[in-house]
PDB file of C-alpha atoms in Angstrom:
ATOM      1  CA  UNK C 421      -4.972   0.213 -18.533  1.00  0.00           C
ATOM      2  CA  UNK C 422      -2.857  -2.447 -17.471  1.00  0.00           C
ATOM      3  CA  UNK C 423      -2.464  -3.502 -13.897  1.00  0.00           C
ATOM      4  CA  UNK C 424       0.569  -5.852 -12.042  1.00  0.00           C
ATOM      5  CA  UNK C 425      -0.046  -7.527  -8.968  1.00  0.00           C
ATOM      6  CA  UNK C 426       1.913  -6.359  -6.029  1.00  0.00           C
ATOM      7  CA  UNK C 427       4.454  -9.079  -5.962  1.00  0.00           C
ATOM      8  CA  UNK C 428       5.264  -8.027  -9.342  1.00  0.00           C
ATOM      9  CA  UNK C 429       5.645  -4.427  -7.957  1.00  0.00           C
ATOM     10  CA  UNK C 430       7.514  -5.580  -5.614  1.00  0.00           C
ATOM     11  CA  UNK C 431      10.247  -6.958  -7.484  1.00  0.00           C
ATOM     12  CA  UNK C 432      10.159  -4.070 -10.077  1.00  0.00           C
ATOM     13  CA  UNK C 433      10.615  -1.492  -7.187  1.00  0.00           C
ATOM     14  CA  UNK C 434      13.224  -4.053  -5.086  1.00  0.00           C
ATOM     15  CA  UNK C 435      10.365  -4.186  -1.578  1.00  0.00           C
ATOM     16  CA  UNK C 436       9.339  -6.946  -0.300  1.00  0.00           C
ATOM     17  CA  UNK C 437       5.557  -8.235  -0.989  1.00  0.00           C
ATOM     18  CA  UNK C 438       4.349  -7.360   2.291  1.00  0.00           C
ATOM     19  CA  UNK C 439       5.688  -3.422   2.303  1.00  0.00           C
ATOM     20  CA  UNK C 440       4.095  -3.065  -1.018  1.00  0.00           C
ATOM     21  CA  UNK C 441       0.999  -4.191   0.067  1.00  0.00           C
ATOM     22  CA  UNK C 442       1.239  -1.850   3.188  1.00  0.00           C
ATOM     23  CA  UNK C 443       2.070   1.270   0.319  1.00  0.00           C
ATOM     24  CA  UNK C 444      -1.162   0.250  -1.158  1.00  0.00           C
ATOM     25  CA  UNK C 445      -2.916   0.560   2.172  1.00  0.00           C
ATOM     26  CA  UNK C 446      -1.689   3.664   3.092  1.00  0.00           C
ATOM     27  CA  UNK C 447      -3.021   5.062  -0.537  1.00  0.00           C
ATOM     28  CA  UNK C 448       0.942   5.637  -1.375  1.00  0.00           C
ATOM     29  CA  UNK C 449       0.956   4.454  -4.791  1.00  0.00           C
ATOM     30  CA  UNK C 450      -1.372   6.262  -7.154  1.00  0.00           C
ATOM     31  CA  UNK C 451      -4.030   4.839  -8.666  1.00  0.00           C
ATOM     32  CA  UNK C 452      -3.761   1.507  -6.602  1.00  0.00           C
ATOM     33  CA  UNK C 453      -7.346  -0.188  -6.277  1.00  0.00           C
ATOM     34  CA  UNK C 454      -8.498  -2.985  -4.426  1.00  0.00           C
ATOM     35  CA  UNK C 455      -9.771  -6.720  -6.457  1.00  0.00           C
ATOM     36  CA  UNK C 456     -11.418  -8.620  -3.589  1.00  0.00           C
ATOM     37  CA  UNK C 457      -8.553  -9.579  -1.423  1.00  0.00           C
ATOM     38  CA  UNK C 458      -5.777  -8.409  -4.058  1.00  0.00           C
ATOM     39  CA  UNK C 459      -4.140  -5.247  -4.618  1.00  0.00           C
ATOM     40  CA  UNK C 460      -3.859  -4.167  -8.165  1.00  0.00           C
ATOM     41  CA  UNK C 461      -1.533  -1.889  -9.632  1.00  0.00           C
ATOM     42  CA  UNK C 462      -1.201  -0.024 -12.484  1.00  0.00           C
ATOM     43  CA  UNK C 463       1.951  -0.837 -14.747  1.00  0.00           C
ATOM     44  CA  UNK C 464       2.879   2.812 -14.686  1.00  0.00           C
ATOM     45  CA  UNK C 465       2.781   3.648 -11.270  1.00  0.00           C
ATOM     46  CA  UNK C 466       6.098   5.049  -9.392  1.00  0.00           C
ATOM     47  CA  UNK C 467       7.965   3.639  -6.678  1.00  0.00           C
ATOM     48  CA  UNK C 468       6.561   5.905  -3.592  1.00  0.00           C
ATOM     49  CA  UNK C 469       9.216   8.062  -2.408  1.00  0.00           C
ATOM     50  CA  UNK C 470      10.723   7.337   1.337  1.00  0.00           C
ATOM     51  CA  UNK C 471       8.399   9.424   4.185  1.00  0.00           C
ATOM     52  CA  UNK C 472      11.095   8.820   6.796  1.00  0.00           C
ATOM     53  CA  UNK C 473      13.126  11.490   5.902  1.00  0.00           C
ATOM     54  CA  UNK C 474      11.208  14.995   5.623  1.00  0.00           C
ATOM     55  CA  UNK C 475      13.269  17.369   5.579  1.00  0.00           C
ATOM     56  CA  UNK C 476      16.309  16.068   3.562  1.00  0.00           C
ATOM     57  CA  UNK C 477      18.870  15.770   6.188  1.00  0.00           C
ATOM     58  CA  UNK C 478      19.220  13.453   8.893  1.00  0.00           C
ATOM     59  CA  UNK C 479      17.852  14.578  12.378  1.00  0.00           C
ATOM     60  CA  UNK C 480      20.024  12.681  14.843  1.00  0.00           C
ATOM     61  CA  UNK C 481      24.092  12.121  13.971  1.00  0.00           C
ATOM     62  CA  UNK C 482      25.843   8.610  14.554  1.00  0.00           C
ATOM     63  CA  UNK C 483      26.896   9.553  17.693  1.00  0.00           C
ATOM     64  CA  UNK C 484      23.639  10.675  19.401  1.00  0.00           C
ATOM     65  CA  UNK C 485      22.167   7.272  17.916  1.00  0.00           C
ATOM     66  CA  UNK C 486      24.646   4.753  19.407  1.00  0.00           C
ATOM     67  CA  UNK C 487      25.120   7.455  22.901  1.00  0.00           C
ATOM     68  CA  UNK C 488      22.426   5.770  24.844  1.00  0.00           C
ATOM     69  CA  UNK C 489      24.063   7.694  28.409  1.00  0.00           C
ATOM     70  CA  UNK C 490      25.358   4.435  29.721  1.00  0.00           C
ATOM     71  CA  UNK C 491      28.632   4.593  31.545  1.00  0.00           C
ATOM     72  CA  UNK C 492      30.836   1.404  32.095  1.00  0.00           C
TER      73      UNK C 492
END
């Protein structure tokens, strides 16, 4: 099996280094193993999907988000 490093994941998947490496952590990406200090991937692993959005649909609309209850 081959494996990519996770700056090359990183630029296959458009995420920074540093939020790859945090995927890895989390046990996100499947398969992911550890190399010392490195991260290694394997070339067929998937982009993780996005956890910030469980159910499908947006919690809060646009207005509740930029209403903070501040009167001028």
């Amino acid at each position: 099996m081959k494996y990519i490093s996770t700056s090359e994941a990183a630029e296959k998947w458009g995420l920074s280094r540093r939020r790859v490496a945090i995927l890895c952590k989390e046990n996100r990406i499947e398969g992911v193993q550890r190399a010392g200090q490195t991260w290694i991937i394997p070339e067929t692993a998937e982009k993780p999907a996005d956890a910030r959005i469980k159910s499908g649909k947006y919690l809060k609309s646009k207005a509740e988000v930029t209403d903070h209850g501040c009167s001028n």
